[in-house]
Coordinates of C-alpha atoms in Angstrom, one line a residue:
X12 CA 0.3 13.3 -7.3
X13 CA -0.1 15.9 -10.7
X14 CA 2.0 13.0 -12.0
X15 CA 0.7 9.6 -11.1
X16 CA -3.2 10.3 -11.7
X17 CA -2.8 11.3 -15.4
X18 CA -0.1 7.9 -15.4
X19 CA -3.0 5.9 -14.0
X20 CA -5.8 7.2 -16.2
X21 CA -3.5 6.5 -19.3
X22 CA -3.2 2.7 -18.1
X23 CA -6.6 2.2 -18.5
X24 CA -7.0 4.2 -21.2
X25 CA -4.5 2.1 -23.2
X26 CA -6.1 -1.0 -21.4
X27 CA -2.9 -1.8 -19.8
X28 CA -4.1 -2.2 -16.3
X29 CA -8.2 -3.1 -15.4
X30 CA -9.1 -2.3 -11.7
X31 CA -11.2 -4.0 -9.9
X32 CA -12.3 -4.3 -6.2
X33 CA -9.8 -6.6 -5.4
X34 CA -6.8 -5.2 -7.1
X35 CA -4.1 -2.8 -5.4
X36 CA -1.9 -1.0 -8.3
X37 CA 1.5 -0.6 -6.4
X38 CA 4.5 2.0 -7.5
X39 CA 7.7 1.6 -6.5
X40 CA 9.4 5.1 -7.8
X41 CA 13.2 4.9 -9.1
X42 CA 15.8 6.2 -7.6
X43 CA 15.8 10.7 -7.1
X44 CA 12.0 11.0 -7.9
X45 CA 10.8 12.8 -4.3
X46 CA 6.6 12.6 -4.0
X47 CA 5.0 15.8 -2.9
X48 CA 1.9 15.3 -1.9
X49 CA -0.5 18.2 -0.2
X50 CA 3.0 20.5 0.3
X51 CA 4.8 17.0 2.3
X52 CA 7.7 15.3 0.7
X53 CA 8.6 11.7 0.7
X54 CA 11.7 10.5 3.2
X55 CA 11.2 14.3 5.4
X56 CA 7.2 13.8 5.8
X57 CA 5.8 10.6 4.6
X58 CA 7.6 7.4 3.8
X59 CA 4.5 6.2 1.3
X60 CA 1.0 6.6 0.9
X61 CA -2.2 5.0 -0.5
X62 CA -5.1 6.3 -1.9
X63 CA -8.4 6.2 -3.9
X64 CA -8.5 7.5 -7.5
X65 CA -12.4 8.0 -8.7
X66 CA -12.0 6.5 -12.6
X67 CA -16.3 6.3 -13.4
X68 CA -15.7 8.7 -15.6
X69 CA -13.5 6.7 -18.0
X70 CA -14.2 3.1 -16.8
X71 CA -17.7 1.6 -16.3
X72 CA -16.5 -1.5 -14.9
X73 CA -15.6 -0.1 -11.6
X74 CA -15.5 2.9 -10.2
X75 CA -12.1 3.1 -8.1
X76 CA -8.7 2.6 -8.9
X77 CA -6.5 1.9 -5.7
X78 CA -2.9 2.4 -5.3
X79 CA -0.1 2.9 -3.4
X80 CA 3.4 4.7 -4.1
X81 CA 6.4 3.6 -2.4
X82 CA 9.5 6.0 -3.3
X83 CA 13.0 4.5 -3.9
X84 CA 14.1 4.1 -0.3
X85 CA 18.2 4.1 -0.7
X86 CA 19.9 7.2 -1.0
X87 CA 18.1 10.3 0.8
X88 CA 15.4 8.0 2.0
X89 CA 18.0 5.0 3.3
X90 CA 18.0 5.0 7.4
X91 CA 15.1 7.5 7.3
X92 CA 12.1 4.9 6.5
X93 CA 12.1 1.5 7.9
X94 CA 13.8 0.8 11.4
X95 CA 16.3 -1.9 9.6
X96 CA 19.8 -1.8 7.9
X97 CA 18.6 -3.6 4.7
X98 CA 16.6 -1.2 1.7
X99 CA 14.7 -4.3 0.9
X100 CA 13.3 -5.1 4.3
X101 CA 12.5 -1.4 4.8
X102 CA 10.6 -1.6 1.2
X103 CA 8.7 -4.5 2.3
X104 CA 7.8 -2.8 5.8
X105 CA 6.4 0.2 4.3
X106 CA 5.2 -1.6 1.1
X107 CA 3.2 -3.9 3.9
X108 CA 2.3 -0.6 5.9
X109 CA 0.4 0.8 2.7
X110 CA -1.2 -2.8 1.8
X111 CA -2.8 -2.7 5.4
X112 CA -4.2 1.0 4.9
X113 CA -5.8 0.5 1.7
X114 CA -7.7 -2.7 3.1
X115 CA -8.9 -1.1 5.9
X116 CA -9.5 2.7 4.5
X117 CA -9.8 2.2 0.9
X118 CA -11.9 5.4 0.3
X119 CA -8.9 7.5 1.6
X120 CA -8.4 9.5 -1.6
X121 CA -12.3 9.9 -2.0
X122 CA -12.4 11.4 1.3
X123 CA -14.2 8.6 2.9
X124 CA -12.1 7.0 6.0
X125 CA -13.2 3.7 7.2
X126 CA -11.1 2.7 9.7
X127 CA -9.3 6.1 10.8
X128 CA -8.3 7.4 14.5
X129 CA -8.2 11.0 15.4
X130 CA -5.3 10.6 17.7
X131 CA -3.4 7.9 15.8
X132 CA -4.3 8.3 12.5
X133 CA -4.8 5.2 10.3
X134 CA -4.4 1.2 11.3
X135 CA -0.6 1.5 10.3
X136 CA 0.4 4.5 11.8
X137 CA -0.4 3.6 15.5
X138 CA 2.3 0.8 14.7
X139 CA 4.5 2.8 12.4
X140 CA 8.3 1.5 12.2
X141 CA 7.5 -1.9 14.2
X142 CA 8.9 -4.6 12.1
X143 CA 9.2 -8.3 12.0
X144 CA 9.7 -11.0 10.3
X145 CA 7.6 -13.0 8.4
X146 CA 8.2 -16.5 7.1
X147 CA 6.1 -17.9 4.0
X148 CA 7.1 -21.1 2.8
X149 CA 11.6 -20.9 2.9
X150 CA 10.9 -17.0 2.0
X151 CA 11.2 -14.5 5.3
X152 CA 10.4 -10.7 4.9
X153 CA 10.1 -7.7 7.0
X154 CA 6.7 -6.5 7.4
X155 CA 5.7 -3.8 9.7
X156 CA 3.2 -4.9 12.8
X157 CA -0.3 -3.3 12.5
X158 CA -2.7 -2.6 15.7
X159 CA -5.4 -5.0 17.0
X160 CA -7.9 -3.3 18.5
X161 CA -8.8 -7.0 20.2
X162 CA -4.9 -7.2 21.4
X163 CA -5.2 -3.5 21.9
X164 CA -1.5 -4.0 20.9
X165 CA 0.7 -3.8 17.3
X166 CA 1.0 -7.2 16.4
X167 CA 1.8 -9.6 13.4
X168 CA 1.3 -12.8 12.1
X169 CA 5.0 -14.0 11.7
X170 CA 4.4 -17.6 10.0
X171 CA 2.3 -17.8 7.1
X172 CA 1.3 -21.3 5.9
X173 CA 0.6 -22.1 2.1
X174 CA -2.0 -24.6 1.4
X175 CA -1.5 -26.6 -1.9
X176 CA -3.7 -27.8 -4.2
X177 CA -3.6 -30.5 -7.5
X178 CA -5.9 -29.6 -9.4
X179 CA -6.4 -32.7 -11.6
X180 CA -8.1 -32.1 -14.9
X181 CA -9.9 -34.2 -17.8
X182 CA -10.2 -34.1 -21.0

């Protein structure tokens, strides 16, 4: 975390990256780089995380930067995060895992929990290491399933259709 704040500041400092409200900054560490966040490590506590970084006092645009870091998940990490045999389909499950969170708790690093259970912990976790498959177009990944609190189960949307548009233009 000493690491990646500073690495985010700079990005906007440069004017490499401009957050908005609708933008997720996502970083997928190389392989050997462990996270240790609040004492935890990557792969032995946590197999990602999201959070909130506070960036008002270096970008008046908009006040929060989010983000999520997803570690290299072959070597030490391979087996241990994801329930399948495939690196990619476990980097997709917890990359999807992370998305989820930071829609529905996307204060988390500002200490301000949305959608948070005391018991469970966030949307993600009550479902952690449920996967399936889901299809977009001729394209199928592994996503993790996330909990419905009308299905009162974990569930996912397995078929994704994409609407096309022409967009016809005149000059």
């Amino acid at each position: 975390t000493q690491d990646i704040m500073p690495f985010l500041f700079k990005l906007i400092q440069t004017g490499t990256i401009f957050p908005n409200k609708n933008t997720v900054y996502t970083i997928h560490l190389a392989p050997g780089i462990t996270i240790i966040k609040d004492k935890e490590k990557s792969c032995i506590n946590f197999c990602g995380y999201h959070s909130t970084l506070d960036i008002s006092e270096i970008y008046k645009d908009y006040p929060y930067l989010y983000y999520t870091i997803i570690p290299d998940l072959s070597g030490k990490c391979n087996g241990v995060c994801g329930g399948s045999s495939s690196v990619f389909a476990n980097t997709c499950s917890i990359a999807s895992h992370e998305l989820i969170e930071t829609i529905t708790d996307p204060g988390v690093g500002i200490g301000k929990l949305a959608w948070y259970d005391p018991v469970n912990g966030e949307i993600s976790d009550i479902c952690n290491m449920q996967q399936d498959i889901l299809t977009i177009g001729e394209s199928q990944y592994t996503v993790q399933k996330q909990w419905s609190n009308n299905k009162q189960s974990c569930i996912s949307n397995s078929t994704i259709q994409i609407a096309t548009t022409t967009q016809s233009t005149t000059h």
